C-alpha atoms as a printed R data frame, in Angstrom:
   type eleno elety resid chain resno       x       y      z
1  ATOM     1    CA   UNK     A     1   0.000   0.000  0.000
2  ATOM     2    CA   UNK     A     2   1.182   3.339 -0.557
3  ATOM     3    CA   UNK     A     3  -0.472   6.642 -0.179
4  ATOM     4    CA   UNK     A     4  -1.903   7.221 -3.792
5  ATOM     5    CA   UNK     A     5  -3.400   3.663 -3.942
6  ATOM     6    CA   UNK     A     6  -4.988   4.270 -0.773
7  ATOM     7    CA   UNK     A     7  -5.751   8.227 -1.984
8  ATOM     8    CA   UNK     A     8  -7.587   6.741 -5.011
9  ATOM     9    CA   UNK     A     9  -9.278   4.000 -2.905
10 ATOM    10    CA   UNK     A    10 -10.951   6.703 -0.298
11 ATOM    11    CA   UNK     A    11 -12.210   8.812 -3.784
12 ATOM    12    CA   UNK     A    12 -13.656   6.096 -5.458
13 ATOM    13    CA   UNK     A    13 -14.360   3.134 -2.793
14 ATOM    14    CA   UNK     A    14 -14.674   4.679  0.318
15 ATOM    15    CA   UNK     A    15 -16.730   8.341 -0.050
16 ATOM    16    CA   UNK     A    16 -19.386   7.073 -2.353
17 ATOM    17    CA   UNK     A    17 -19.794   4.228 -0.162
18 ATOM    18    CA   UNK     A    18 -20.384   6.146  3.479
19 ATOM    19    CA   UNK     A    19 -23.677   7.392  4.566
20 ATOM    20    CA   UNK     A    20 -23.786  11.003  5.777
21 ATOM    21    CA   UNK     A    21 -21.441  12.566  8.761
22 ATOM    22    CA   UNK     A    22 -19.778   9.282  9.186
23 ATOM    23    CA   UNK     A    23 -16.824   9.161 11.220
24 ATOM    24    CA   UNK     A    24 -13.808   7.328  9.723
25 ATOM    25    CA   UNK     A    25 -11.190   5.575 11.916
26 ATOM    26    CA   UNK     A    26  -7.717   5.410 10.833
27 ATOM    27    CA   UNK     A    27  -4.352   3.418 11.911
28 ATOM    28    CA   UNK     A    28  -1.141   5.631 12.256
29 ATOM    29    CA   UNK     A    29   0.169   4.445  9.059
30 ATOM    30    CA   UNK     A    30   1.797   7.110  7.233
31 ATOM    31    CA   UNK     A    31  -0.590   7.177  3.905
32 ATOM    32    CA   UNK     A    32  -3.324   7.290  6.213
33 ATOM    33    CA   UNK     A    33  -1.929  11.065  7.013
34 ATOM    34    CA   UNK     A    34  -1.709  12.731  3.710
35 ATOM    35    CA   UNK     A    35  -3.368  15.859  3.467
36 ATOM    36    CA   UNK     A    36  -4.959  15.934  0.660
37 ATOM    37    CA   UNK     A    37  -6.863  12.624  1.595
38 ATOM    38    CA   UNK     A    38  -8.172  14.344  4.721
39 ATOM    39    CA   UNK     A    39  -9.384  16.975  2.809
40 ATOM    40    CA   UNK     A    40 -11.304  14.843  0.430
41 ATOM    41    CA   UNK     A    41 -12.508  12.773  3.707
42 ATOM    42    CA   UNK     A    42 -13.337  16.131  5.503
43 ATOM    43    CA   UNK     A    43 -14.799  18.040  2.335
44 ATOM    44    CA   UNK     A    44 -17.322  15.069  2.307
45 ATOM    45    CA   UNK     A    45 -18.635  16.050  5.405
46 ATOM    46    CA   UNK     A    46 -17.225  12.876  7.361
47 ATOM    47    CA   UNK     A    47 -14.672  12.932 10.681
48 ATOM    48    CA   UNK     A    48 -11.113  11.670 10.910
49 ATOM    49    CA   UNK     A    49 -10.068  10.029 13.860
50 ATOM    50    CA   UNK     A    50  -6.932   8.090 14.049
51 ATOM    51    CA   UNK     A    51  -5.842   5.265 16.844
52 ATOM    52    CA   UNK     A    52  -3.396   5.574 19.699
53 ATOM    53    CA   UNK     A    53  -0.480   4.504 18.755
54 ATOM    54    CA   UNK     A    54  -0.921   1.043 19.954
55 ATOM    55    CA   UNK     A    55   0.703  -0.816 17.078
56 ATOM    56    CA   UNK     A    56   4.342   0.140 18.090
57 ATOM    57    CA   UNK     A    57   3.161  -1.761 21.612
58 ATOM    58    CA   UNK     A    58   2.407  -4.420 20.229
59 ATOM    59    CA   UNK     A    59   5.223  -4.843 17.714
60 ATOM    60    CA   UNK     A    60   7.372  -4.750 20.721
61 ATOM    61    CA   UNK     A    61   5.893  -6.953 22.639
62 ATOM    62    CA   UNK     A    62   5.940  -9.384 19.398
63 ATOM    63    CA   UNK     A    63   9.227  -8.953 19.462
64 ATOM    64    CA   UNK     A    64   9.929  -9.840 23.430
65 ATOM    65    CA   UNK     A    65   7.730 -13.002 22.806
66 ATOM    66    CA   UNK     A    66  10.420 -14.139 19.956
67 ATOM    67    CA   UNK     A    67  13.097 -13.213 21.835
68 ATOM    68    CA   UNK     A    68  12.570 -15.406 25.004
69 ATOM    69    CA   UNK     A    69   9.976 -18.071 22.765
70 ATOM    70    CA   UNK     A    70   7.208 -18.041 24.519
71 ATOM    71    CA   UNK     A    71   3.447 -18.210 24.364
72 ATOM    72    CA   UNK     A    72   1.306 -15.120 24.329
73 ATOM    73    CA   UNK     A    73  -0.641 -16.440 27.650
74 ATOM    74    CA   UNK     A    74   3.017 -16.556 29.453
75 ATOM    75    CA   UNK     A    75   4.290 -13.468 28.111
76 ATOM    76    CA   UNK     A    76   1.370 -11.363 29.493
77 ATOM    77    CA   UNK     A    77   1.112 -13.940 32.543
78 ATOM    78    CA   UNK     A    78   2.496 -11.800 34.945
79 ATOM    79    CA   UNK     A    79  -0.495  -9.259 34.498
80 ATOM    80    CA   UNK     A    80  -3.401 -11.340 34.649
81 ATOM    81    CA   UNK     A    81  -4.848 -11.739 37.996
């Protein structure tokens, strides 16, 4: 994906297909941020709102869970109660 694929996908996929004042929810991927696309989203009448940053979390915590091979369950073990 890069951001004129996914520019050309929010003209002609995603605005004809919304109903009214809808409110579209975005990652923190870096297409996701061009200007121009918000314009076209916000032009339309529709909202932006973009996640927390939660990816990077859990791309680390991916990584942690390669690093010492373990199971999801026992990697996040110690914070279940």
């Amino acid at each position: 994906m890069n951001s004129d694929v996914f520019h050309a996908g929010v003209i002609q996929i995603l605005l004809p297909s919304l109903p009214p004042d809808s409110v579209v929810v975005m990652d923190n991927a870096t297409f996701h941020k061009r200007l121009d696309t918000q314009k076209v989203i916000d032009d339309a009448g529709h909202i932006i709102e973009y996640l927390h940053p939660i990816e990077h979390k859990w791309a680390e915590a991916k990584s942690k869970r390669r690093a010492v091979n373990c199971s999801i369950d026992a990697l996040f073990s110690h914070y279940m109660t």
